[in-house]
PDB file of C-alpha atoms in Angstrom:
ATOM      1  CA  ASN A   1     -24.031 -14.924 -10.205  1.00  0.00           C
ATOM      2  CA  ASP A   2     -21.098 -17.072  -9.007  1.00  0.00           C
ATOM      3  CA  MET A   3     -19.942 -17.560 -12.596  1.00  0.00           C
ATOM      4  CA  ASN A   4     -20.086 -13.810 -13.193  1.00  0.00           C
ATOM      5  CA  ILE A   5     -17.992 -13.155 -10.085  1.00  0.00           C
ATOM      6  CA  LEU A   6     -15.422 -15.802 -11.031  1.00  0.00           C
ATOM      7  CA  ASN A   7     -15.137 -14.292 -14.506  1.00  0.00           C
ATOM      8  CA  SER A   8     -14.967 -10.704 -13.255  1.00  0.00           C
ATOM      9  CA  TYR A   9     -11.956  -8.641 -14.259  1.00  0.00           C
ATOM     10  CA  SER A  10     -11.587  -7.187 -10.756  1.00  0.00           C
ATOM     11  CA  LEU A  11     -11.242 -10.634  -9.166  1.00  0.00           C
ATOM     12  CA  HIS A  12      -8.587 -11.701 -11.679  1.00  0.00           C
ATOM     13  CA  LYS A  13      -6.633  -8.462 -11.385  1.00  0.00           C
ATOM     14  CA  LYS A  14      -6.590  -8.711  -7.589  1.00  0.00           C
ATOM     15  CA  THR A  15      -5.218 -12.244  -7.926  1.00  0.00           C
ATOM     16  CA  VAL A  16      -2.546 -11.150 -10.421  1.00  0.00           C
ATOM     17  CA  VAL A  17      -1.405  -8.208  -8.286  1.00  0.00           C
ATOM     18  CA  ASP A  18      -1.410  -9.898  -4.879  1.00  0.00           C
ATOM     19  CA  PHE A  19       0.463 -12.988  -6.044  1.00  0.00           C
ATOM     20  CA  ASP A  20       2.792 -11.350  -8.594  1.00  0.00           C
ATOM     21  CA  PHE A  21       1.544 -13.356 -11.542  1.00  0.00           C
ATOM     22  CA  ASN A  22       2.768 -10.556 -13.806  1.00  0.00           C
ATOM     23  CA  ILE A  23       6.335 -11.684 -13.060  1.00  0.00           C
ATOM     24  CA  SER A  24       7.343 -14.686 -15.170  1.00  0.00           C
ATOM     25  CA  TYR A  25      10.415 -16.861 -14.596  1.00  0.00           C
ATOM     26  CA  TYR A  26      12.087 -18.929 -17.315  1.00  0.00           C
ATOM     27  CA  ILE A  27      14.902 -21.406 -17.811  1.00  0.00           C
ATOM     28  CA  VAL A  28      16.609 -21.294 -21.218  1.00  0.00           C
ATOM     29  CA  GLY A  29      17.423 -24.771 -22.471  1.00  0.00           C
ATOM     30  CA  ASN A  30      19.253 -25.930 -25.566  1.00  0.00           C
ATOM     31  CA  ILE A  31      15.994 -26.733 -27.352  1.00  0.00           C
ATOM     32  CA  LYS A  32      13.309 -24.623 -25.712  1.00  0.00           C
ATOM     33  CA  THR A  33      12.678 -21.984 -23.070  1.00  0.00           C
ATOM     34  CA  SER A  34      10.305 -23.122 -20.309  1.00  0.00           C
ATOM     35  CA  GLN A  35       8.334 -21.047 -17.845  1.00  0.00           C
ATOM     36  CA  LEU A  36       8.721 -22.087 -14.209  1.00  0.00           C
ATOM     37  CA  GLU A  37       6.918 -21.315 -11.008  1.00  0.00           C
ATOM     38  CA  LYS A  38       8.906 -18.894  -8.843  1.00  0.00           C
ATOM     39  CA  SER A  39       9.953 -21.587  -6.355  1.00  0.00           C
ATOM     40  CA  GLU A  40      11.237 -23.787  -9.219  1.00  0.00           C
ATOM     41  CA  TRP A  41      13.342 -21.114 -10.885  1.00  0.00           C
ATOM     42  CA  ILE A  42      16.538 -21.600  -8.838  1.00  0.00           C
ATOM     43  CA  ASP A  43      17.148 -24.059  -6.006  1.00  0.00           C
ATOM     44  CA  ASP A  44      17.755 -21.464  -3.291  1.00  0.00           C
ATOM     45  CA  TYR A  45      17.840 -17.720  -3.960  1.00  0.00           C
ATOM     46  CA  THR A  46      16.677 -14.277  -2.925  1.00  0.00           C
ATOM     47  CA  LEU A  47      15.401 -11.768  -5.459  1.00  0.00           C
ATOM     48  CA  ASN A  48      14.346  -8.191  -4.720  1.00  0.00           C
ATOM     49  CA  TYR A  49      13.091  -5.488  -7.056  1.00  0.00           C
ATOM     50  CA  LYS A  50      13.980  -1.813  -6.620  1.00  0.00           C
ATOM     51  CA  PHE A  51      10.771  -0.635  -8.303  1.00  0.00           C
ATOM     52  CA  ASP A  52       7.042  -1.267  -8.015  1.00  0.00           C
ATOM     53  CA  THR A  53       6.371  -4.211 -10.303  1.00  0.00           C
ATOM     54  CA  ASP A  54       2.587  -3.570 -10.211  1.00  0.00           C
ATOM     55  CA  THR A  55       2.673  -0.092 -11.765  1.00  0.00           C
ATOM     56  CA  ILE A  56       4.963  -0.492 -14.779  1.00  0.00           C
ATOM     57  CA  LYS A  57       3.497   0.592 -18.120  1.00  0.00           C
ATOM     58  CA  SER A  58       5.709  -1.476 -20.409  1.00  0.00           C
ATOM     59  CA  GLU A  59       7.423  -4.835 -20.264  1.00  0.00           C
ATOM     60  CA  ILE A  60      10.825  -5.249 -18.571  1.00  0.00           C
ATOM     61  CA  ASN A  61      13.086  -8.245 -19.230  1.00  0.00           C
ATOM     62  CA  PHE A  62      16.192  -9.624 -17.569  1.00  0.00           C
ATOM     63  CA  GLU A  63      18.572 -12.369 -18.650  1.00  0.00           C
ATOM     64  CA  ILE A  64      21.038 -14.106 -16.320  1.00  0.00           C
ATOM     65  CA  LYS A  65      23.967 -15.943 -17.919  1.00  0.00           C
ATOM     66  CA  PHE A  66      26.148 -18.030 -15.615  1.00  0.00           C
ATOM     67  CA  LEU A  67      29.919 -17.844 -16.029  1.00  0.00           C
ATOM     68  CA  ASN A  68      32.884 -19.722 -14.538  1.00  0.00           C
ATOM     69  CA  SER A  69      32.641 -17.391 -11.573  1.00  0.00           C
ATOM     70  CA  GLY A  70      29.459 -15.429 -10.923  1.00  0.00           C
ATOM     71  CA  PHE A  71      27.044 -14.381 -13.635  1.00  0.00           C
ATOM     72  CA  MET A  72      26.134 -11.653 -16.105  1.00  0.00           C
ATOM     73  CA  ILE A  73      22.758  -9.853 -15.922  1.00  0.00           C
ATOM     74  CA  TYR A  74      21.256  -8.016 -18.892  1.00  0.00           C
ATOM     75  CA  GLN A  75      18.229  -5.721 -18.790  1.00  0.00           C
ATOM     76  CA  PHE A  76      15.997  -5.230 -21.872  1.00  0.00           C
ATOM     77  CA  ASP A  77      12.996  -3.020 -22.602  1.00  0.00           C
ATOM     78  CA  ASP A  78       9.678  -4.108 -24.162  1.00  0.00           C
ATOM     79  CA  ASN A  79      11.315  -4.048 -27.643  1.00  0.00           C
ATOM     80  CA  TYR A  80      14.080  -6.263 -26.265  1.00  0.00           C
ATOM     81  CA  GLU A  81      16.696  -3.591 -26.692  1.00  0.00           C
ATOM     82  CA  GLU A  82      19.432  -3.671 -24.067  1.00  0.00           C
ATOM     83  CA  VAL A  83      19.061  -1.050 -21.361  1.00  0.00           C
ATOM     84  CA  ALA A  84      21.799  -2.061 -18.897  1.00  0.00           C
ATOM     85  CA  SER A  85      24.119  -4.931 -17.988  1.00  0.00           C
ATOM     86  CA  HIS A  86      26.633  -5.856 -15.324  1.00  0.00           C
ATOM     87  CA  ARG A  87      29.152  -8.613 -14.646  1.00  0.00           C
ATOM     88  CA  PHE A  88      29.138 -10.024 -11.101  1.00  0.00           C
ATOM     89  CA  MET A  89      32.104 -12.079  -9.921  1.00  0.00           C
ATOM     90  CA  THR A  90      30.080 -13.818  -7.180  1.00  0.00           C
ATOM     91  CA  MET A  91      26.526 -15.062  -6.857  1.00  0.00           C
ATOM     92  CA  ASN A  92      25.416 -11.985  -4.941  1.00  0.00           C
ATOM     93  CA  THR A  93      24.707  -8.690  -6.728  1.00  0.00           C
ATOM     94  CA  SER A  94      24.546  -6.692  -3.477  1.00  0.00           C
ATOM     95  CA  GLU A  95      28.318  -7.124  -3.082  1.00  0.00           C
ATOM     96  CA  PHE A  96      28.908  -4.823  -6.054  1.00  0.00           C
ATOM     97  CA  GLU A  97      27.895  -1.375  -7.214  1.00  0.00           C
ATOM     98  CA  HIS A  98      25.649  -1.516 -10.286  1.00  0.00           C
ATOM     99  CA  ASN A  99      22.775   0.297 -11.990  1.00  0.00           C
ATOM    100  CA  LEU A 100      20.387  -2.643 -12.355  1.00  0.00           C
ATOM    101  CA  PRO A 101      16.959  -2.344 -10.651  1.00  0.00           C
ATOM    102  CA  ILE A 102      17.177  -5.809  -9.061  1.00  0.00           C
ATOM    103  CA  GLU A 103      19.220  -7.569  -6.393  1.00  0.00           C
ATOM    104  CA  LEU A 104      19.830 -11.306  -6.822  1.00  0.00           C
ATOM    105  CA  SER A 105      21.561 -13.573  -4.339  1.00  0.00           C
ATOM    106  CA  ILE A 106      21.950 -17.274  -5.202  1.00  0.00           C
ATOM    107  CA  ASN A 107      22.696 -19.615  -2.328  1.00  0.00           C
ATOM    108  CA  GLN A 108      22.396 -22.893  -4.229  1.00  0.00           C
ATOM    109  CA  ILE A 109      21.961 -23.854  -7.881  1.00  0.00           C
ATOM    110  CA  THR A 110      22.410 -27.215  -9.640  1.00  0.00           C
ATOM    111  CA  ASN A 111      21.392 -26.287 -13.182  1.00  0.00           C
ATOM    112  CA  LEU A 112      23.526 -23.503 -14.672  1.00  0.00           C
ATOM    113  CA  GLU A 113      21.402 -22.968 -17.769  1.00  0.00           C
ATOM    114  CA  ASP A 114      20.526 -19.335 -18.480  1.00  0.00           C
ATOM    115  CA  ARG A 115      17.555 -17.786 -16.701  1.00  0.00           C
ATOM    116  CA  LYS A 116      15.095 -15.102 -17.753  1.00  0.00           C
ATOM    117  CA  ILE A 117      12.652 -12.830 -15.960  1.00  0.00           C
ATOM    118  CA  ARG A 118       9.810 -11.004 -17.677  1.00  0.00           C
ATOM    119  CA  ILE A 119       7.759  -8.389 -15.837  1.00  0.00           C
ATOM    120  CA  SER A 120       4.556  -7.357 -17.606  1.00  0.00           C
ATOM    121  CA  PRO A 121       1.969  -4.650 -16.866  1.00  0.00           C
ATOM    122  CA  THR A 122      -0.755  -6.016 -14.582  1.00  0.00           C
ATOM    123  CA  ASP A 123      -3.590  -5.193 -17.006  1.00  0.00           C
ATOM    124  CA  LYS A 124      -1.923  -7.135 -19.791  1.00  0.00           C
ATOM    125  CA  THR A 125      -1.270 -10.111 -17.503  1.00  0.00           C
ATOM    126  CA  THR A 126      -4.832 -10.035 -16.164  1.00  0.00           C
ATOM    127  CA  LYS A 127      -6.263 -10.233 -19.674  1.00  0.00           C
ATOM    128  CA  THR A 128      -3.929 -13.126 -20.529  1.00  0.00           C
ATOM    129  CA  PHE A 129      -4.812 -15.177 -17.449  1.00  0.00           C
ATOM    130  CA  LYS A 130      -8.514 -14.363 -17.737  1.00  0.00           C
ATOM    131  CA  LYS A 131      -8.461 -15.579 -21.339  1.00  0.00           C
ATOM    132  CA  GLY A 132      -7.075 -18.944 -20.215  1.00  0.00           C
ATOM    133  CA  PHE A 133      -9.581 -19.300 -17.352  1.00  0.00           C
ATOM    134  CA  PHE A 134     -12.802 -21.273 -17.815  1.00  0.00           C
ATOM    135  CA  VAL A 135     -15.733 -21.857 -15.447  1.00  0.00           C
ATOM    136  CA  SER A 136     -18.788 -23.995 -16.184  1.00  0.00           C
ATOM    137  CA  PRO A 137     -21.441 -26.082 -14.371  1.00  0.00           C
ATOM    138  CA  MET A 138     -20.342 -29.664 -13.685  1.00  0.00           C
ATOM    139  CA  GLY A 139     -23.665 -30.973 -15.003  1.00  0.00           C
ATOM    140  CA  ASN A 140     -26.982 -29.861 -16.451  1.00  0.00           C
ATOM    141  CA  ASN A 141     -28.702 -29.753 -13.057  1.00  0.00           C
ATOM    142  CA  SER A 142     -25.637 -29.364 -10.884  1.00  0.00           C
ATOM    143  CA  ASP A 143     -25.070 -26.444  -8.529  1.00  0.00           C
ATOM    144  CA  GLN A 144     -21.312 -27.129  -8.541  1.00  0.00           C
ATOM    145  CA  LEU A 145     -18.870 -25.366 -10.831  1.00  0.00           C
ATOM    146  CA  SER A 146     -15.849 -26.657 -12.706  1.00  0.00           C
ATOM    147  CA  LEU A 147     -12.795 -24.400 -12.941  1.00  0.00           C
ATOM    148  CA  LYS A 148     -10.082 -24.898 -15.544  1.00  0.00           C
ATOM    149  CA  MET A 149      -6.906 -23.028 -16.402  1.00  0.00           C
ATOM    150  CA  ASN A 150      -4.878 -23.304 -19.588  1.00  0.00           C
ATOM    151  CA  HIS A 151      -1.216 -22.621 -18.870  1.00  0.00           C
ATOM    152  CA  PRO A 152       2.052 -24.243 -19.976  1.00  0.00           C
ATOM    153  CA  ASN A 153       3.101 -24.772 -16.355  1.00  0.00           C
ATOM    154  CA  LYS A 154       0.685 -26.859 -14.268  1.00  0.00           C
ATOM    155  CA  ASN A 155       2.063 -25.550 -10.984  1.00  0.00           C
ATOM    156  CA  ILE A 156       1.349 -21.959 -12.010  1.00  0.00           C
ATOM    157  CA  ALA A 157      -2.122 -22.980 -13.218  1.00  0.00           C
ATOM    158  CA  SER A 158      -2.833 -24.747  -9.915  1.00  0.00           C
ATOM    159  CA  LYS A 159      -1.617 -21.778  -7.877  1.00  0.00           C
ATOM    160  CA  TYR A 160      -3.750 -19.390  -9.920  1.00  0.00           C
ATOM    161  CA  LEU A 161      -6.910 -21.480  -9.500  1.00  0.00           C
ATOM    162  CA  THR A 162      -6.282 -21.807  -5.757  1.00  0.00           C
ATOM    163  CA  SER A 163      -5.779 -18.045  -5.480  1.00  0.00           C
ATOM    164  CA  ILE A 164      -8.942 -17.303  -7.472  1.00  0.00           C
ATOM    165  CA  MET A 165     -10.996 -19.594  -5.208  1.00  0.00           C
ATOM    166  CA  ARG A 166      -9.522 -18.002  -2.086  1.00  0.00           C
ATOM    167  CA  TYR A 167     -10.581 -14.520  -3.151  1.00  0.00           C
ATOM    168  CA  PHE A 168     -13.932 -15.803  -4.395  1.00  0.00           C
ATOM    169  CA  ASP A 169     -14.625 -17.311  -0.953  1.00  0.00           C
ATOM    170  CA  GLU A 170     -13.525 -14.108   0.776  1.00  0.00           C
ATOM    171  CA  ASP A 171     -15.782 -12.106  -1.524  1.00  0.00           C
ATOM    172  CA  GLY A 172     -18.704 -14.383  -0.612  1.00  0.00           C
ATOM    173  CA  ILE A 173     -18.011 -13.954   3.097  1.00  0.00           C
ATOM    174  CA  ARG A 174     -17.922 -10.173   2.707  1.00  0.00           C
ATOM    175  CA  ASP A 175     -21.225 -10.273   0.819  1.00  0.00           C
ATOM    176  CA  ARG A 176     -22.896 -12.311   3.584  1.00  0.00           C
ATOM    177  CA  GLN A 177     -21.505  -9.990   6.251  1.00  0.00           C
ATOM    178  CA  LEU A 178     -22.772  -6.974   4.324  1.00  0.00           C
ATOM    179  CA  GLU A 179     -26.184  -8.603   3.877  1.00  0.00           C
ATOM    180  CA  TYR A 180     -26.349  -9.327   7.623  1.00  0.00           C
ATOM    181  CA  THR A 181     -25.405  -5.725   8.465  1.00  0.00           C
ATOM    182  CA  ARG A 182     -28.005  -4.372   6.061  1.00  0.00           C
ATOM    183  CA  THR A 183     -30.663  -6.655   7.566  1.00  0.00           C
ATOM    184  CA  ILE A 184     -29.839  -5.509  11.106  1.00  0.00           C
ATOM    185  CA  ASP A 185     -29.886  -1.868  10.014  1.00  0.00           C
ATOM    186  CA  PHE A 186     -33.245  -2.388   8.289  1.00  0.00           C
ATOM    187  CA  VAL A 187     -34.735  -4.036  11.387  1.00  0.00           C
ATOM    188  CA  ASP A 188     -33.439  -1.231  13.626  1.00  0.00           C
ATOM    189  CA  VAL A 189     -34.817   1.488  11.368  1.00  0.00           C
ATOM    190  CA  ARG A 190     -38.137  -0.304  10.919  1.00  0.00           C
ATOM    191  CA  SER A 191     -38.471  -0.864  14.674  1.00  0.00           C
ATOM    192  CA  GLU A 192     -37.972   2.842  15.321  1.00  0.00           C
ATOM    193  CA  ILE A 193     -40.585   3.697  12.693  1.00  0.00           C
ATOM    194  CA  LEU A 194     -43.090   1.248  14.216  1.00  0.00           C
ATOM    195  CA  ARG A 195     -42.442   2.618  17.700  1.00  0.00           C
ATOM    196  CA  LYS A 196     -43.186   6.157  16.543  1.00  0.00           C
ATOM    197  CA  GLU A 197     -46.309   4.968  14.704  1.00  0.00           C
ATOM    198  CA  LEU A 198     -47.545   3.201  17.839  1.00  0.00           C
ATOM    199  CA  ASP A 199     -46.931   6.353  19.904  1.00  0.00           C
ATOM    200  CA  ILE A 200     -49.005   8.358  17.438  1.00  0.00           C
ATOM    201  CA  ILE A 201     -51.801   5.771  17.508  1.00  0.00           C
ATOM    202  CA  GLU A 202     -51.806   5.743  21.316  1.00  0.00           C
ATOM    203  CA  LEU A 203     -51.961   9.550  21.399  1.00  0.00           C
ATOM    204  CA  GLN A 204     -54.828   9.574  18.926  1.00  0.00           C
ATOM    205  CA  LYS A 205     -56.594   6.963  21.066  1.00  0.00           C
ATOM    206  CA  GLN A 206     -56.262   9.063  24.215  1.00  0.00           C
ATOM    207  CA  ASN A 207     -57.456  12.188  22.404  1.00  0.00           C
ATOM    208  CA  PHE A 208     -60.487  10.334  21.087  1.00  0.00           C
ATOM    209  CA  LYS A 209     -61.365   9.155  24.616  1.00  0.00           C
ATOM    210  CA  GLN A 210     -61.090  12.654  26.056  1.00  0.00           C
ATOM    211  CA  ILE A 211     -63.208  14.172  23.282  1.00  0.00           C
ATOM    212  CA  ASN A 212     -65.928  11.533  23.662  1.00  0.00           C
ATOM    213  CA  ASN A 213     -65.749  11.226  27.492  1.00  0.00           C
ATOM    214  CA  LEU A 214     -64.722   7.582  27.259  1.00  0.00           C
ATOM    215  CA  SER A 215     -62.689   5.744  29.851  1.00  0.00           C
ATOM    216  CA  ASP A 216     -60.467   2.714  29.851  1.00  0.00           C
ATOM    217  CA  LEU A 217     -61.582   0.380  32.635  1.00  0.00           C
ATOM    218  CA  GLN A 218     -58.115  -1.102  32.979  1.00  0.00           C
ATOM    219  CA  SER A 219     -56.494   2.351  33.112  1.00  0.00           C
ATOM    220  CA  ASP A 220     -59.101   3.600  35.571  1.00  0.00           C
ATOM    221  CA  ALA A 221     -58.604   0.560  37.758  1.00  0.00           C
ATOM    222  CA  SER A 222     -54.893   1.119  37.712  1.00  0.00           C
ATOM    223  CA  ILE A 223     -55.381   4.785  38.687  1.00  0.00           C
ATOM    224  CA  ASN A 224     -57.749   3.813  41.525  1.00  0.00           C
ATOM    225  CA  ILE A 225     -55.278   1.284  42.862  1.00  0.00           C
ATOM    226  CA  GLU A 226     -52.501   3.885  42.788  1.00  0.00           C
ATOM    227  CA  GLN A 227     -54.730   6.418  44.533  1.00  0.00           C
ATOM    228  CA  GLN A 228     -55.729   3.850  47.166  1.00  0.00           C
ATOM    229  CA  PHE A 229     -52.058   3.041  47.743  1.00  0.00           C
ATOM    230  CA  VAL A 230     -51.231   6.717  48.247  1.00  0.00           C
ATOM    231  CA  TYR A 231     -54.239   7.115  50.605  1.00  0.00           C
ATOM    232  CA  ASN A 232     -53.234   4.077  52.703  1.00  0.00           C
ATOM    233  CA  SER A 233     -49.660   5.330  52.873  1.00  0.00           C
ATOM    234  CA  GLU A 234     -50.757   8.760  54.066  1.00  0.00           C
ATOM    235  CA  LEU A 235     -53.172   7.201  56.618  1.00  0.00           C
ATOM    236  CA  PHE A 236     -50.401   4.992  57.966  1.00  0.00           C
ATOM    237  CA  ASN A 237     -48.091   7.951  58.357  1.00  0.00           C
ATOM    238  CA  ALA A 238     -50.801   9.945  60.177  1.00  0.00           C
ATOM    239  CA  GLU A 239     -51.624   7.076  62.561  1.00  0.00           C
ATOM    240  CA  SER A 240     -47.911   6.581  63.255  1.00  0.00           C
ATOM    241  CA  GLN A 241     -47.502  10.250  64.099  1.00  0.00           C
ATOM    242  CA  LEU A 242     -50.559  10.067  66.438  1.00  0.00           C
ATOM    243  CA  ILE A 243     -49.222   7.040  68.294  1.00  0.00           C
ATOM    244  CA  LEU A 244     -45.836   8.664  68.651  1.00  0.00           C
ATOM    245  CA  ALA A 245     -47.429  11.869  70.018  1.00  0.00           C
ATOM    246  CA  ASN A 246     -49.526   9.933  72.602  1.00  0.00           C
ATOM    247  CA  TYR A 247     -46.430   8.040  73.669  1.00  0.00           C
ATOM    248  CA  LEU A 248     -44.479  11.238  74.231  1.00  0.00           C
ATOM    249  CA  LEU A 249     -47.336  12.725  76.267  1.00  0.00           C
TER     250      LEU A 249
END
């Protein structure tokens, strides 16, 4: 069951959406382009998107090329055809009017190699990450599971595995809470049913006694004691009234 949950599409999609794994960051080198974890992309920066990155239906790409002063940003569609571009004379796009759907502010950067951003639909990203995810028992008779993730960046792989385990644990906690609630509800309902059944049995018992002129010695004794108590109380009140009357005379 745990393996099925860990391999479930819903768990992976929740992880992709909540941690923005559908947004990929790259550095373009002279020989190869490497994917980086978001915190590795630029030394110190702020990046905001003017659209919902979780609901896009097709891929969106951006390229940032650094110049002597500022940088140039290009936007491409899923066929890598240019959609928009703008030249910024500083390292802060919010200082200029432009039609790009992002705002980038760079506070510190040591490597001025080109950067890329690729935003993919969440379903496509979920399938990709799920394909690279593997879960298996650690041994033939072991109750522990081994989780592995194939990804070119180990930091992204580690973050994804940590995120998957976090949601898996939360899912387990919710299941136990739900099981506890269901158990309490079952006990409450069953107790009410038993109480009603006992009331019916007791009523049938009393009816049987009345029909067959039977008596319950314990019940009769209890009734006699109550009657005796009432009699003694009334006798005490009468004697008290008599004493009071004689005193007044």
